Amino acid sequence: MPYFAGNDTTKELRSALSDPGVQADKNRYRQVLRRVVSLMTDGADMSPLFPDIIKASATADLVQKKLTYLYICNYATAQQDLALLAVNTLQKDCLEPNPMVRGLALRTMCSLRIPSLVEYIQMPLRKGLQDPSAYVRRNAVNGCGKMFHVAPDLIQDASMIDQLYGMIRDKDPIVVVNCLQALEEILQAEGGVVVNKNIAHYLLNRLQDFSEWGQCQVLHFLLKYKPSEEEETFDIMNIIDICLKHSNSGVIMAALKYFLFLTQDMPQIQEQVYNRAKSPLLNIITSGGAELCYVALCHIPYILTASPGLFNKDFKKFFCRYNDPLYVKTKKLQVLTEMATDGTESDIVEEMSMYCTDVSTDLAAASIQAIGKIARRLPTSAPHCVGTLLKIHGLQQAHITSAVLMALKDLVLPYPDIVPKVTPLLSNCVDLVQDGPAKAVLVWLLGQYGHTLPTGPYILEDMIENVAGEISVQVKLELLTATAKMFFSRPAECQDMLGRLLEYCIDEDTNMAVRDRALLYYRLLHTDVQQAQRVVLGAANRPVQITDRDAPGHEVIDLQDINTLVPIYGHRKWQVMVEEQRRKEEQIKLVNGASHETDVRIEGGEEDNLEENVSLQHHCNLTPQEFEVKWDQFDCVTTVHLDYDPALSPDGLLQKLEGAHIFTMASSPQEADPWKAYLFAAAEMKGQAHVVLVELCLDRLAATMQATCKFDTTQMEDAVPLISQFGRILRGTITDAL
């Protein structure tokens, strides 16, 4: 079966659905419906079968109902007029004796999310909340959350809110959790569901009745209640203490977060909480799957900020195992780096040194960098860490040597005593190090300390001879600075090669940064050698401060972020993701809202008024240069996908669109694949001109036409009716052509 179904497939399925012989055979009819749903899931357009599927929904077969209702939910928004035909069957099913049928029908009705059908859903929804079957009540409560986005006034009615609050004491635990979730969503503008003392105690007493998912949700909502008395706090902790021994990691993390919330004003008790949670966390890390282990490891730095020595006796449980995935091993290295103390540093560094020979070059480099970070965190461990790095360097492998140089670079300034141990290695690194960043570090070390080496200037001279073939800009910049520094220490040996390097960088190099630095050094030397020396070498005995971006204090850490995605993504990245998602949701909500208002006006018989209010201009002067500028400036995009017969002429489509005042700026040759065209349309609304730019892309293989519309975000609300008008014209033009 092809991914995209053609007209022949649709006709075949329609014929099968209306065949009396197939209808009489329950199994054959199910197979046809399964085929329709399968094609729909794969992305094929099965909407032409909507009337046939509605007829098929009027059946007593539960499997057939599930398949037809799944189809109806998927295409109801696109077939709103025909969806009304399914309401009668759904309403009848809501009165069926079988609770499975009632619940399925109610769930389907609430999933249609068509504003014009709200009046038909209101009564079955209210009856569903009082249904004797727990399955029906679960779907009714979830339906309240769905209908809130379609008809908020209906759901925010005082009686409905009170009824949902009353159902928190429902005998079915899933209904209770669904009520909490629905109220949280409905009352989001008011701060979410209110959990008072009575509700909190009721939920705590029923905690063991909930499923694992339910316990996680209940513990999350209990964060909204803070006990006023210390005795009550200890009673609550005694109740949820058993959750720390739960087999589910989600329940453990939710309980830990609630413990920390209750004891945030009790530092001594909070330390006991950490000790109590240590064993479950270690079990997750050592016995859980790789994904659970990674999530637990992401939370460890948060715990270490409040209880630094918590895992001092158990640090070996964080050592990498041979079958750990790379991302788990890397995270364990980060945790071990932050966990290291004067008493555990020796064992941790020894273990990390063993990872340097791992088949994964990424893990080897990460372990070497981790040893360097431990040396920076613990000054007393610096001699041992440096000695380990020097031993690792003796392996004489390119990726290991590069990583060692990168680690030593951050240690030579805060610990100048190690310089005599590092400089003899530089001459042996030249042939091994070819990586851009590592080579730049090597050149920097030569410029900083190479004057103590007898062969220092000659190593730089060999690099200068091959500078024309150097790709890395950073290496060239470091080579300029290193040669200038070496010149002030050993001028006789460096004068000629410095001149040749400056000449090449100024006259032949194409990179502006390299050229500018070479000109700076040349003019400084030409003006005043003493001043040039002061600028290039800098002040002597200047304080050294190296900022470690991976240090625990560098990231904003809040214990309230435990059991969220923040420890996994990081606080900054998570904030960016949340803001981006919020912006997208606002755009989608605004576009959908404006489109709905347009559809309502058309259904109400005001189509003529719409055409007058959103009337495309018959003439619009827009030059190609202006089009290109606006296309780059407009940052709000919406996309429409339509079926298209590849046999139809794209040029004919453009001519019909131009007759509807949608003008073509440029288009591909008619036989091009994929074929593209750039269009624009303009209208004057509320005394202001609005322009929409469109890119049409025809995929002949998929038989689809994609229309990408761009418009100005600042005029979004006024531009949406114009986009809706364009979409109707385009859809109507293609439909007429088919």
XYZ file of C-alpha atoms in Angstrom:
738
model
C 0.000 0.000 0.000
C 1.562 3.367 -0.956
C 2.157 6.015 1.647
C -0.156 8.444 -0.130
C -3.397 6.925 -1.305
C -4.666 7.976 -4.723
C -8.160 8.390 -6.066
C -8.325 4.697 -7.045
C -7.655 3.612 -3.468
C -10.340 5.950 -2.139
C -12.877 4.649 -4.659
C -11.952 1.068 -3.774
C -12.476 1.684 -0.073
C -15.750 3.544 -0.629
C -16.998 0.650 -2.730
C -16.016 -1.835 -0.028
C -17.728 0.177 2.707
C -21.004 0.276 0.748
C -20.848 -3.361 -0.404
C -23.695 -5.339 1.284
C -21.600 -8.506 1.212
C -18.790 -6.814 3.140
C -21.238 -5.211 5.558
C -22.740 -8.596 6.325
C -19.320 -10.040 7.240
C -18.220 -8.402 10.488
C -14.569 -9.406 10.132
C -14.247 -8.201 6.528
C -15.876 -4.898 7.401
C -13.434 -4.441 10.294
C -10.519 -5.072 7.936
C -11.742 -2.339 5.594
C -12.057 0.106 8.484
C -8.611 -0.851 9.764
C -7.208 -0.163 6.313
C -8.823 3.287 6.278
C -7.447 4.133 9.718
C -4.012 2.797 8.779
C -3.862 4.987 5.670
C -5.082 7.945 7.707
C -2.330 7.341 10.277
C 0.286 7.154 7.522
C -0.741 10.603 6.315
C -3.049 9.790 3.412
C -6.130 11.981 2.946
C -9.143 9.811 3.754
C -11.547 12.715 4.274
C -13.651 11.875 1.153
C -14.871 8.777 3.017
C -16.369 10.838 5.850
C -20.065 10.195 4.954
C -19.430 6.444 4.602
C -17.647 6.267 7.957
C -20.519 8.102 9.674
C -22.903 5.442 8.368
C -20.557 2.738 9.626
C -20.583 4.244 13.127
C -24.229 3.246 13.618
C -23.433 -0.297 14.703
C -23.505 -2.453 17.806
C -19.984 -3.787 17.171
C -17.667 -2.151 19.715
C -14.493 -2.631 17.634
C -16.174 -1.041 14.627
C -17.287 1.877 16.775
C -13.757 2.477 18.055
C -12.373 2.568 14.504
C -15.072 4.877 13.158
C -14.880 7.227 16.150
C -11.108 7.459 15.763
C -11.614 8.473 12.127
C -14.324 11.003 13.006
C -12.146 12.677 15.650
C -9.357 13.061 13.125
C -11.397 14.667 10.332
C -14.189 16.400 12.233
C -12.475 19.793 12.208
C -12.000 19.681 8.431
C -15.542 18.360 7.822
C -17.519 20.420 10.315
C -20.756 20.359 8.329
C -20.728 16.575 7.978
C -19.600 16.100 11.575
C -23.050 17.255 12.642
C -24.424 14.044 11.124
C -22.400 11.978 13.588
C -23.806 13.750 16.634
C -27.100 11.886 16.500
C -25.330 8.502 16.671
C -23.045 9.741 19.447
C -25.961 11.016 21.504
C -27.741 7.688 21.177
C -24.588 5.853 22.225
C -24.367 8.049 25.324
C -27.624 6.415 26.452
C -26.499 2.829 25.788
C -26.615 0.332 28.704
C -23.020 -0.717 27.988
C -20.712 1.686 29.915
C -17.888 1.089 27.409
C -20.091 2.424 24.612
C -21.242 5.387 26.716
C -17.709 6.314 27.684
C -16.408 5.928 24.137
C -19.176 8.091 22.709
C -18.673 10.812 25.314
C -14.917 10.820 24.761
C -15.443 11.141 21.002
C -17.955 13.985 21.337
C -15.581 15.985 23.525
C -12.699 15.300 21.148
C -14.523 16.849 18.161
C -13.798 20.344 19.529
C -16.202 22.057 17.131
C -17.809 25.182 18.669
C -21.067 24.732 16.766
C -21.613 21.337 18.434
C -21.231 22.529 22.021
C -24.982 22.672 22.613
C -25.244 18.956 21.711
C -22.386 17.981 24.050
C -23.427 19.957 27.127
C -26.159 17.630 28.386
C -24.314 14.288 27.800
C -21.269 15.788 29.523
C -23.222 16.752 32.650
C -24.874 13.332 32.747
C -21.489 11.662 32.309
C -20.157 13.356 35.439
C -22.923 11.603 37.414
C -22.778 8.262 35.585
C -22.605 5.144 37.808
C -19.732 3.774 35.707
C -16.234 4.948 36.696
C -15.078 4.643 33.072
C -17.733 7.103 31.908
C -16.935 9.521 34.739
C -13.243 9.430 33.832
C -14.008 10.383 30.241
C -16.484 13.055 31.358
C -13.901 14.723 33.594
C -11.306 14.618 30.815
C -13.964 15.982 28.475
C -14.347 19.031 30.712
C -10.686 19.816 30.168
C -11.066 19.413 26.398
C -14.225 21.483 26.170
C -12.621 24.270 28.195
C -10.559 25.179 25.123
C -13.669 25.195 22.917
C -16.321 26.706 25.193
C -14.627 28.152 28.307
C -17.807 29.860 29.512
C -19.600 26.523 29.679
C -16.884 24.843 31.757
C -16.118 27.845 33.962
C -19.720 27.913 35.084
C -19.830 27.894 38.901
C -21.930 24.744 39.097
C -19.510 22.826 36.856
C -16.465 23.899 38.916
C -18.232 22.950 42.160
C -19.187 19.596 40.699
C -15.568 18.876 39.733
C -14.362 19.862 43.203
C -16.959 17.535 44.695
C -15.751 14.671 42.478
C -12.315 14.874 44.085
C -13.886 12.602 46.715
C -15.008 10.109 44.061
C -14.526 6.466 45.007
C -12.552 5.779 41.816
C -8.917 6.961 42.200
C -8.464 7.677 38.486
C -11.493 9.983 38.540
C -9.914 11.846 41.462
C -6.644 12.425 39.606
C -8.487 13.425 36.428
C -10.489 15.977 38.426
C -7.324 17.527 39.816
C -5.808 17.728 36.339
C -8.960 19.213 34.812
C -9.358 21.829 37.556
C -5.673 22.761 37.262
C -6.136 23.426 33.554
C -9.495 25.170 33.823
C -8.457 27.434 36.703
C -4.963 28.135 35.379
C -5.638 31.865 35.154
C -6.555 31.862 38.873
C -3.503 29.876 39.949
C -4.860 26.389 39.394
C -6.757 24.046 41.660
C -6.949 25.044 45.333
C -5.798 22.348 47.764
C -6.943 23.127 51.292
C -6.378 21.147 54.476
C -9.392 18.873 54.028
C -8.519 18.008 50.430
C -4.852 17.465 51.320
C -5.642 15.097 54.170
C -8.159 13.212 52.034
C -5.594 12.724 49.262
C -2.905 11.669 51.741
C -5.174 9.069 53.347
C -5.984 7.602 49.923
C -2.433 7.835 48.578
C -1.922 4.064 48.413
C -5.144 3.629 46.410
C -3.723 5.515 43.439
C -1.667 4.014 40.662
C 1.994 4.940 40.259
C 1.076 7.718 37.848
C -1.692 8.833 40.189
C 0.655 9.008 43.183
C 3.060 11.191 41.205
C 0.251 13.566 40.298
C -1.197 13.678 43.817
C 2.211 14.424 45.342
C 2.621 17.195 42.772
C -0.707 18.801 43.703
C 0.057 18.466 47.421
C 2.829 21.018 46.871
C 0.009 23.572 46.843
C -0.646 22.923 50.530
C 1.818 23.929 53.262
C 0.962 22.705 56.800
C 0.720 25.467 59.366
C 1.839 23.361 62.349
C 5.006 21.341 62.830
C 3.110 18.359 64.199
C 0.983 18.194 61.076
C 4.137 18.375 58.962
C 5.635 15.342 60.689
C 2.348 13.437 60.362
C 2.345 14.080 56.621
C 5.985 13.009 56.291
C 5.209 9.776 58.109
C 2.446 9.051 55.594
C 4.542 9.665 52.478
C 7.676 8.055 53.889
C 6.670 4.769 52.294
C 6.805 6.423 48.857
C 10.594 6.677 49.139
C 10.676 2.870 49.117
C 8.480 2.616 46.042
C 9.647 0.592 43.047
C 8.726 3.399 40.642
C 11.399 6.089 40.239
C 8.795 8.763 39.460
C 7.086 8.231 42.796
C 10.444 8.387 44.586
C 11.374 11.701 42.981
C 7.908 13.170 43.606
C 8.080 12.132 47.275
C 11.592 13.577 47.625
C 10.437 16.898 46.210
C 7.483 16.995 48.602
C 9.757 16.153 51.548
C 12.068 19.028 50.608
C 9.060 21.330 50.269
C 7.814 20.436 53.744
C 11.256 20.817 55.372
C 12.500 23.918 53.577
C 12.417 25.794 56.896
C 13.969 22.881 58.841
C 17.642 22.507 57.787
C 18.398 19.685 60.209
C 15.356 17.678 59.177
C 16.107 18.333 55.525
C 19.560 16.777 55.939
C 17.838 13.659 57.294
C 15.590 13.680 54.238
C 18.630 13.602 51.957
C 20.090 10.690 53.910
C 16.726 8.935 53.681
C 16.564 9.441 49.903
C 20.180 8.443 49.246
C 19.551 4.715 49.103
C 16.609 4.906 46.607
C 18.611 7.249 44.364
C 21.586 4.917 44.369
C 19.291 2.009 43.502
C 18.011 3.921 40.468
C 21.552 4.713 39.349
C 22.890 1.184 39.792
C 19.847 -0.956 39.018
C 17.609 1.105 36.753
C 17.716 1.406 32.982
C 20.054 3.780 31.206
C 17.396 6.476 30.785
C 16.353 6.393 34.456
C 19.992 6.384 35.498
C 20.652 9.486 33.386
C 17.684 11.367 34.851
C 18.780 10.511 38.405
C 22.346 11.618 37.622
C 21.021 14.958 36.356
C 19.427 15.507 39.778
C 22.545 14.667 41.792
C 24.226 18.113 41.331
C 21.064 19.739 42.724
C 21.256 17.558 45.814
C 24.991 18.112 46.221
C 24.445 21.871 46.464
C 22.399 21.359 49.635
C 24.232 18.308 51.005
C 27.788 18.259 49.573
C 29.070 15.209 51.453
C 26.016 13.024 50.995
C 27.659 10.504 48.647
C 31.231 10.605 50.008
C 31.086 6.973 51.084
C 29.267 5.781 47.966
C 31.220 7.559 45.229
C 32.350 4.248 43.706
C 28.764 3.498 42.725
C 29.056 6.350 40.239
C 31.945 4.721 38.381
C 31.205 3.875 34.763
C 30.153 0.361 33.861
C 31.263 -1.302 30.655
C 27.688 -1.469 29.278
C 26.696 2.107 30.111
C 25.811 4.213 27.062
C 28.095 7.140 26.270
C 25.659 9.778 27.538
C 25.436 8.043 30.927
C 29.213 7.716 31.181
C 29.658 11.390 30.337
C 27.116 12.425 32.965
C 28.797 10.201 35.554
C 32.091 11.972 34.854
C 30.429 15.329 35.504
C 28.923 14.078 38.763
C 32.213 12.529 39.934
C 33.968 15.834 39.205
C 31.600 17.711 41.493
C 31.610 14.924 44.079
C 35.391 14.733 44.482
C 36.834 15.749 47.863
C 40.319 15.659 49.340
C 39.589 12.179 50.662
C 38.101 10.702 47.484
C 40.058 12.570 44.814
C 42.823 9.960 44.516
C 40.459 7.062 43.768
C 38.299 9.124 41.416
C 41.267 10.403 39.392
C 42.703 6.902 39.196
C 39.388 5.595 37.873
C 39.092 8.419 35.340
C 42.578 7.736 34.040
C 41.413 4.260 33.058
C 38.693 5.731 30.834
C 41.325 7.502 28.728
C 41.969 4.304 26.792
C 38.292 3.768 26.022
C 37.387 3.052 22.408
C 35.239 6.201 22.453
C 37.454 9.212 21.842
C 34.712 11.450 23.248
C 34.751 9.605 26.576
C 38.546 9.667 26.681
C 38.610 13.429 26.104
C 35.825 13.980 28.674
C 37.678 11.981 31.340
C 40.866 14.001 30.789
C 38.942 17.260 31.038
C 37.289 15.972 34.229
C 40.702 15.367 35.810
C 41.663 18.945 34.972
C 38.459 20.272 36.541
C 39.155 18.351 39.749
C 42.587 19.967 39.893
C 40.996 23.404 39.578
C 38.323 22.667 42.211
C 40.729 21.131 44.743
C 44.098 22.932 44.865
C 45.543 20.235 47.141
C 44.901 17.642 44.444
C 46.664 19.580 41.695
C 50.058 17.771 41.935
C 48.426 14.354 41.747
C 46.108 15.381 38.871
C 48.963 16.942 36.900
C 51.101 13.836 37.419
C 48.237 11.694 36.133
C 47.817 13.911 33.074
C 51.522 13.687 32.299
C 51.360 9.888 32.503
C 48.348 9.871 30.186
C 50.263 12.063 27.753
C 52.854 9.305 27.494
C 50.359 7.162 25.565
C 51.300 9.244 22.487
C 47.880 9.169 20.808
C 46.595 12.200 18.946
C 43.193 12.578 20.629
C 44.671 11.933 24.092
C 47.512 14.422 23.585
C 45.055 17.068 22.363
C 42.807 16.581 25.404
C 45.772 16.700 27.816
C 46.973 19.993 26.342
C 43.472 21.437 26.679
C 43.393 20.405 30.365
C 46.915 21.658 31.152
C 46.185 25.009 29.551
C 43.770 25.838 32.398
C 46.243 24.686 35.078
C 49.507 26.441 34.183
C 48.249 29.896 35.149
C 46.742 29.124 38.596
C 49.560 26.650 39.399
C 52.805 28.097 37.946
C 54.853 25.443 39.737
C 53.833 22.868 37.135
C 55.235 24.858 34.200
C 58.698 23.170 34.306
C 56.924 19.802 34.027
C 54.746 20.885 31.111
C 57.160 22.738 28.817
C 59.387 19.725 27.980
C 56.339 17.979 26.506
C 55.563 20.689 23.949
C 58.176 19.716 21.388
C 56.799 16.149 21.300
C 53.229 17.349 20.709
C 53.769 19.149 17.409
C 53.434 16.090 15.182
C 50.566 14.551 17.184
C 48.269 17.558 17.557
C 46.382 18.462 14.376
C 42.985 19.397 15.835
C 42.297 23.146 15.503
C 41.454 24.062 19.132
C 44.185 21.812 20.566
C 46.753 23.162 18.102
C 45.815 26.700 19.111
C 46.433 25.740 22.761
C 49.820 24.279 21.834
C 50.807 27.511 20.081
C 49.608 29.540 23.087
C 51.730 27.430 25.450
C 54.746 27.895 23.179
C 54.217 31.639 23.152
C 53.739 31.796 26.913
C 56.514 29.441 28.048
C 58.400 28.414 24.891
C 61.223 30.882 25.534
C 62.537 28.459 28.163
C 62.925 25.735 25.536
C 66.087 25.741 23.414
C 64.034 24.708 20.372
C 61.051 26.994 21.105
C 61.595 29.533 18.294
C 62.332 26.798 15.777
C 59.082 24.981 16.545
C 57.205 28.185 15.787
C 59.312 28.697 12.664
C 58.208 25.345 11.253
C 54.578 26.356 11.823
C 55.171 29.711 10.138
C 56.602 27.958 7.085
C 53.301 26.061 6.712
C 50.955 28.881 7.710
C 49.579 29.175 4.176
C 48.079 25.707 4.511
C 46.598 26.321 7.962
C 42.788 26.271 7.969
C 42.028 27.318 11.543
C 41.764 31.076 12.069
C 42.290 30.600 15.810
C 45.637 28.890 15.182
C 46.778 31.776 12.980
C 45.798 34.345 15.604
C 47.611 32.425 18.344
C 50.642 31.998 16.081
C 50.849 35.775 15.594
C 50.679 36.416 19.335
C 53.058 33.580 20.239
C 55.669 34.713 17.716
C 55.423 38.302 18.966
C 55.905 37.140 22.576
C 58.840 34.954 21.584
C 60.382 37.923 19.742
C 60.567 39.993 22.935
C 62.281 37.123 24.777
C 64.647 35.976 22.031
C 64.720 38.728 19.389
C 67.727 37.540 17.421
C 66.156 34.191 16.608
C 62.644 35.489 15.976
C 63.056 38.777 14.104
C 63.185 37.288 10.624
C 60.351 34.788 11.073
C 58.121 37.417 12.728
C 58.639 39.672 9.720
C 57.743 36.881 7.307
C 54.624 36.000 9.299
C 53.428 39.611 9.444
C 54.056 40.043 5.721
C 52.005 36.959 4.855
C 49.120 37.810 7.166
C 48.887 41.407 5.947
C 49.372 40.833 2.212
C 48.012 37.366 1.511
C 45.678 36.135 4.239
C 41.988 36.698 3.434
C 40.625 36.615 6.988
C 40.016 40.115 8.338
C 40.636 39.145 11.983
C 44.068 37.727 11.158
C 44.915 40.708 8.970
C 43.815 43.225 11.605
C 45.895 41.608 14.344
C 48.950 41.476 12.092
C 48.506 45.177 11.252
C 48.160 45.983 14.961
C 51.437 44.261 15.827
C 53.226 45.744 12.821
C 52.188 49.301 13.660
C 52.981 48.847 17.351
C 56.479 47.609 16.529
C 56.967 50.341 13.961
C 55.914 53.064 16.436
C 57.433 52.035 19.784
C 58.976 48.663 20.606
C 58.715 49.196 24.373
C 55.021 50.016 24.156
C 54.505 47.032 21.865
C 56.167 44.784 24.460
C 53.900 46.108 27.201
C 50.795 45.508 25.059
C 51.729 42.041 23.824
C 53.121 40.613 27.068
C 50.660 42.355 29.380
C 51.177 43.216 33.040
C 53.370 40.966 35.125
C 51.968 39.138 38.171
C 48.391 39.786 37.134
C 45.746 37.893 39.130
C 44.505 34.695 37.528
C 40.852 33.743 37.627
C 39.532 30.934 35.467
C 35.777 30.582 35.174
C 34.558 27.030 34.769
C 31.302 27.038 32.862
C 30.534 23.542 34.065
C 31.049 24.364 37.733
C 27.988 23.723 39.956
C 27.648 27.352 40.966
C 27.679 28.577 37.382
C 24.210 27.156 36.674
C 21.189 28.544 38.475
C 20.064 25.714 40.774
C 16.744 25.679 42.596
C 15.552 22.680 44.588
C 12.031 23.393 43.347
C 13.224 22.248 39.914
C 13.659 18.682 41.169
C 11.447 16.176 39.341
C 11.077 18.490 36.340
C 12.858 18.736 33.001
C 15.024 21.618 34.207
C 17.847 19.403 35.582
C 18.027 17.620 32.226
C 18.062 20.655 29.935
C 19.562 23.232 32.272
C 17.840 26.312 33.652
C 18.815 28.712 30.875
C 17.982 26.385 28.005
C 14.685 25.427 29.629
C 13.668 29.073 29.961
C 14.394 29.618 26.267
C 12.369 26.531 25.332
C 9.412 27.585 27.485
C 9.406 31.092 26.046
C 9.615 29.771 22.488
C 6.753 27.340 23.111
C 4.644 30.074 24.695
C 5.179 32.319 21.677
C 4.203 29.549 19.252
C 1.060 28.727 21.233
C -0.007 32.369 21.226
C 0.431 32.563 17.452
C -1.502 29.330 16.881
C -4.264 30.418 19.242
C -4.585 33.780 17.526
C -4.635 32.261 14.040
C -7.138 29.562 15.001
C -9.323 32.068 16.829
C -9.476 34.419 13.869
C -10.163 31.548 11.468
C -13.008 30.340 13.697
C -14.587 33.784 13.790
C -14.412 33.899 10.008
C -16.073 30.480 9.676
C -18.827 31.467 12.118
C -19.641 34.574 10.105
C -19.871 32.518 6.926
C -22.132 29.927 8.558
C -24.358 32.710 9.827
C -25.055 33.926 6.293
C -22.678 36.884 6.375
C -20.415 35.724 3.556
C -21.134 38.827 1.506
C -20.063 41.084 4.382
C -16.867 39.106 4.708
C -16.052 39.611 1.068
C -16.593 43.336 1.519
C -14.447 43.514 4.677
C -11.642 41.329 3.277
C -11.598 42.298 -0.357
C -8.372 41.642 -2.214
C -7.003 44.638 -4.082
C -7.300 44.418 -7.874
C -3.898 46.019 -8.339
C -0.845 45.769 -6.081
C 2.507 47.212 -7.082
C 5.256 45.191 -5.407
C 8.720 45.028 -6.940
C 10.911 41.900 -6.675
C 13.297 43.789 -4.388
C 10.461 44.800 -2.055
C 9.155 41.228 -2.071
C 12.569 39.867 -1.080
C 12.946 42.409 1.726
C 9.476 41.689 3.125
C 10.024 37.926 2.859
C 13.096 38.242 5.094
C 11.384 40.660 7.506
C 8.098 38.834 8.019
C 8.573 36.321 10.828
C 5.097 34.864 11.297
C 4.451 31.768 9.194
C 1.490 29.457 8.643
C 1.413 26.450 6.328
C -1.457 24.808 4.435
C -1.260 21.339 2.784
C -3.626 20.463 -0.062
C -4.066 17.489 -2.377
C -3.095 18.282 -5.969
C -3.325 16.297 -9.188
C 0.187 16.307 -10.743
C -1.383 16.146 -14.211
C -2.834 19.640 -13.786
C -0.866 22.559 -15.193
C 0.714 24.753 -12.493
C 0.691 27.706 -14.884
C -3.048 27.295 -15.292
C -3.408 27.424 -11.509
C -1.442 30.685 -11.388
C -3.687 32.204 -14.074
C -6.819 31.322 -12.110
C -5.318 32.733 -8.905
C -4.423 35.954 -10.697
C -8.049 36.211 -11.759
C -8.864 36.128 -8.023
C -6.340 38.968 -7.417
C -3.547 36.773 -6.070
C -0.538 37.870 -8.121
C 2.574 35.924 -9.097
C 6.013 37.355 -8.380
C 8.083 34.440 -9.735
C 7.636 30.764 -10.603
C 9.651 27.741 -11.685
C 9.356 26.249 -15.155
C 6.207 24.193 -15.441
C 8.102 20.877 -15.701
C 10.367 21.553 -12.673
C 10.229 19.101 -9.754
C 9.639 20.363 -7.165
C 7.771 23.233 -8.760
C 7.700 26.493 -6.796
C 5.987 29.851 -7.142
C 6.006 33.032 -5.075
C 2.722 34.936 -4.805
C 1.363 37.941 -2.965
C -2.017 39.378 -2.137
C -3.045 42.672 -0.560
C -6.140 44.049 1.103
C -7.115 47.206 2.949
C -8.714 46.620 6.340
C -9.485 49.170 9.012
C -7.887 51.837 6.864
C -4.538 50.049 6.744
C -2.919 48.059 3.929
C -1.964 44.441 4.646
C 0.179 42.177 2.489
C 0.533 38.411 2.620
C 3.416 36.671 0.847
C 2.995 33.064 -0.252
C 5.304 30.297 -1.432
C 3.659 27.423 -3.319
C 5.580 24.146 -3.508
C 4.239 21.248 -5.599
C 5.476 17.763 -4.769
C 4.416 15.657 -7.749
C 5.491 12.379 -6.179
C 3.369 12.997 -3.077
C 0.578 14.701 -5.074
C 0.437 17.552 -2.560
C 0.623 21.317 -2.744
C 2.142 23.181 0.213
C 1.342 26.867 0.688
C 3.569 28.764 3.117
C 2.148 32.172 4.071
C 4.239 34.876 5.710
C 3.007 38.097 7.222
C 4.000 40.748 9.731
C 3.738 39.652 13.377
C 2.798 43.179 14.469
C -0.267 43.005 12.204
C -1.107 39.376 12.959
C -4.654 39.882 14.212
C -5.664 41.917 11.148
C -3.766 39.691 8.702
C -5.413 36.412 9.736
C -8.714 37.108 7.878
C -6.648 37.898 4.788
C -4.832 34.564 5.096
C -8.161 32.782 5.590
C -9.453 34.459 2.443
C -6.387 33.346 0.518
C -6.750 29.779 1.827
C -10.371 29.570 0.698
C -9.529 30.910 -2.761
C -6.595 28.515 -3.173
C -8.561 25.535 -1.900
C -11.535 26.396 -4.095
C -9.362 26.902 -7.180
C -7.631 23.540 -6.758
C -10.929 21.758 -6.008
C -12.528 23.196 -9.156
C -9.520 22.082 -11.195
C -9.784 18.548 -9.830
